[in-house]
Amino acid sequence: MIAATLLAGEPLNEIYRDHKLIGNYVGRRECHIESDWLLVYKTEEAQIIFERMGAHADLFKS
């Protein structure tokens, strides 16, 4: 569902809390597949690149 929506160029449903990232992840976006299961991705031309998936604490360790 997420991949199909993104490939169609449509915005994700608000339940996924999709948003831009900053810092080391500038140019990427994050959406919540479940409350603490996140997907980090970026779009390049006609491609969507899924880069990382995991819990918030695992993805964004200091």
mmCIF file with all atom_site columns, C-alpha atoms in Angstrom:
data_model
loop_
_atom_site.group_PDB
_atom_site.id
_atom_site.type_symbol
_atom_site.label_atom_id
_atom_site.label_alt_id
_atom_site.label_comp_id
_atom_site.label_asym_id
_atom_site.label_entity_id
_atom_site.label_seq_id
_atom_site.pdbx_PDB_ins_code
_atom_site.Cartn_x
_atom_site.Cartn_y
_atom_site.Cartn_z
_atom_site.occupancy
_atom_site.B_iso_or_equiv
_atom_site.pdbx_formal_charge
_atom_site.auth_seq_id
_atom_site.auth_comp_id
_atom_site.auth_asym_id
_atom_site.auth_atom_id
_atom_site.pdbx_PDB_model_num
ATOM 1  C CA . MET A 1 1  ? 0.000  0.000  0.000   1.00 0.00 ? 1  MET A CA 1
ATOM 2  C CA . ILE A 1 2  ? 2.728  2.494  0.932   1.00 0.00 ? 2  ILE A CA 1
ATOM 3  C CA . ALA A 1 3  ? 4.891  1.669  -2.090  1.00 0.00 ? 3  ALA A CA 1
ATOM 4  C CA . ALA A 1 4  ? 1.957  1.794  -4.516  1.00 0.00 ? 4  ALA A CA 1
ATOM 5  C CA . THR A 1 5  ? 0.796  5.150  -3.163  1.00 0.00 ? 5  THR A CA 1
ATOM 6  C CA . LEU A 1 6  ? 4.279  6.668  -3.375  1.00 0.00 ? 6  LEU A CA 1
ATOM 7  C CA . LEU A 1 7  ? 4.884  5.294  -6.877  1.00 0.00 ? 7  LEU A CA 1
ATOM 8  C CA . ALA A 1 8  ? 1.592  6.830  -7.989  1.00 0.00 ? 8  ALA A CA 1
ATOM 9  C CA . GLY A 1 9  ? 2.882  10.200 -6.755  1.00 0.00 ? 9  GLY A CA 1
ATOM 10 C CA . GLU A 1 10 ? 0.109  10.491 -4.200  1.00 0.00 ? 10 GLU A CA 1
ATOM 11 C CA . PRO A 1 11 ? 0.501  11.605 -0.576  1.00 0.00 ? 11 PRO A CA 1
ATOM 12 C CA . LEU A 1 12 ? 0.338  8.948  2.115   1.00 0.00 ? 12 LEU A CA 1
ATOM 13 C CA . ASN A 1 13 ? -2.671 8.735  4.390   1.00 0.00 ? 13 ASN A CA 1
ATOM 14 C CA . GLU A 1 14 ? -2.233 10.814 7.561   1.00 0.00 ? 14 GLU A CA 1
ATOM 15 C CA . ILE A 1 15 ? -2.114 7.631  9.678   1.00 0.00 ? 15 ILE A CA 1
ATOM 16 C CA . TYR A 1 16 ? 1.453  7.072  8.410   1.00 0.00 ? 16 TYR A CA 1
ATOM 17 C CA . ARG A 1 17 ? 2.670  10.449 9.791   1.00 0.00 ? 17 ARG A CA 1
ATOM 18 C CA . ASP A 1 18 ? 4.893  10.977 6.745   1.00 0.00 ? 18 ASP A CA 1
ATOM 19 C CA . HIS A 1 19 ? 7.351  13.871 7.112   1.00 0.00 ? 19 HIS A CA 1
ATOM 20 C CA . LYS A 1 20 ? 10.677 15.287 5.935   1.00 0.00 ? 20 LYS A CA 1
ATOM 21 C CA . LEU A 1 21 ? 13.800 14.504 7.914   1.00 0.00 ? 21 LEU A CA 1
ATOM 22 C CA . ILE A 1 22 ? 16.621 16.873 8.867   1.00 0.00 ? 22 ILE A CA 1
ATOM 23 C CA . GLY A 1 23 ? 20.268 16.631 9.882   1.00 0.00 ? 23 GLY A CA 1
ATOM 24 C CA . ASN A 1 24 ? 22.063 13.537 8.574   1.00 0.00 ? 24 ASN A CA 1
ATOM 25 C CA . TYR A 1 25 ? 18.847 12.504 6.817   1.00 0.00 ? 25 TYR A CA 1
ATOM 26 C CA . VAL A 1 26 ? 18.129 15.699 4.887   1.00 0.00 ? 26 VAL A CA 1
ATOM 27 C CA . GLY A 1 27 ? 16.501 14.871 1.531   1.00 0.00 ? 27 GLY A CA 1
ATOM 28 C CA . ARG A 1 28 ? 14.759 11.848 2.995   1.00 0.00 ? 28 ARG A CA 1
ATOM 29 C CA . ARG A 1 29 ? 11.347 11.200 4.454   1.00 0.00 ? 29 ARG A CA 1
ATOM 30 C CA . GLU A 1 30 ? 10.062 8.975  7.228   1.00 0.00 ? 30 GLU A CA 1
ATOM 31 C CA . CYS A 1 31 ? 6.698  7.315  7.649   1.00 0.00 ? 31 CYS A CA 1
ATOM 32 C CA . HIS A 1 32 ? 5.311  5.224  10.473  1.00 0.00 ? 32 HIS A CA 1
ATOM 33 C CA . ILE A 1 33 ? 4.262  1.749  9.351   1.00 0.00 ? 33 ILE A CA 1
ATOM 34 C CA . GLU A 1 34 ? 3.268  1.033  12.960  1.00 0.00 ? 34 GLU A CA 1
ATOM 35 C CA . SER A 1 35 ? 3.634  3.228  16.046  1.00 0.00 ? 35 SER A CA 1
ATOM 36 C CA . ASP A 1 36 ? 7.363  2.444  16.494  1.00 0.00 ? 36 ASP A CA 1
ATOM 37 C CA . TRP A 1 37 ? 8.202  0.799  13.168  1.00 0.00 ? 37 TRP A CA 1
ATOM 38 C CA . LEU A 1 38 ? 9.509  3.406  10.750  1.00 0.00 ? 38 LEU A CA 1
ATOM 39 C CA . LEU A 1 39 ? 10.463 3.513  7.090   1.00 0.00 ? 39 LEU A CA 1
ATOM 40 C CA . VAL A 1 40 ? 13.088 5.979  5.837   1.00 0.00 ? 40 VAL A CA 1
ATOM 41 C CA . TYR A 1 41 ? 12.977 6.632  2.103   1.00 0.00 ? 41 TYR A CA 1
ATOM 42 C CA . LYS A 1 42 ? 13.864 9.140  -0.582  1.00 0.00 ? 42 LYS A CA 1
ATOM 43 C CA . THR A 1 43 ? 12.558 9.898  -4.035  1.00 0.00 ? 43 THR A CA 1
ATOM 44 C CA . GLU A 1 44 ? 14.778 10.422 -7.054  1.00 0.00 ? 44 GLU A CA 1
ATOM 45 C CA . GLU A 1 45 ? 13.123 11.274 -10.342 1.00 0.00 ? 45 GLU A CA 1
ATOM 46 C CA . ALA A 1 46 ? 10.753 8.348  -10.982 1.00 0.00 ? 46 ALA A CA 1
ATOM 47 C CA . GLN A 1 47 ? 12.234 6.124  -8.261  1.00 0.00 ? 47 GLN A CA 1
ATOM 48 C CA . ILE A 1 48 ? 11.511 5.590  -4.601  1.00 0.00 ? 48 ILE A CA 1
ATOM 49 C CA . ILE A 1 49 ? 14.449 4.244  -2.625  1.00 0.00 ? 49 ILE A CA 1
ATOM 50 C CA . PHE A 1 50 ? 13.617 2.532  0.652   1.00 0.00 ? 50 PHE A CA 1
ATOM 51 C CA . GLU A 1 51 ? 16.754 2.973  2.746   1.00 0.00 ? 51 GLU A CA 1
ATOM 52 C CA . ARG A 1 52 ? 16.082 1.904  6.326   1.00 0.00 ? 52 ARG A CA 1
ATOM 53 C CA . MET A 1 53 ? 13.373 0.332  8.427   1.00 0.00 ? 53 MET A CA 1
ATOM 54 C CA . GLY A 1 54 ? 13.215 -0.216 12.167  1.00 0.00 ? 54 GLY A CA 1
ATOM 55 C CA . ALA A 1 55 ? 12.358 1.143  15.587  1.00 0.00 ? 55 ALA A CA 1
ATOM 56 C CA . HIS A 1 56 ? 12.963 4.834  16.233  1.00 0.00 ? 56 HIS A CA 1
ATOM 57 C CA . ALA A 1 57 ? 15.689 4.128  18.825  1.00 0.00 ? 57 ALA A CA 1
ATOM 58 C CA . ASP A 1 58 ? 17.562 1.885  16.369  1.00 0.00 ? 58 ASP A CA 1
ATOM 59 C CA . LEU A 1 59 ? 17.358 4.252  13.407  1.00 0.00 ? 59 LEU A CA 1
ATOM 60 C CA . PHE A 1 60 ? 18.230 7.479  15.186  1.00 0.00 ? 60 PHE A CA 1
ATOM 61 C CA . LYS A 1 61 ? 20.849 6.564  17.780  1.00 0.00 ? 61 LYS A CA 1
ATOM 62 C CA . SER A 1 62 ? 22.927 9.519  18.974  1.00 0.00 ? 62 SER A CA 1
#
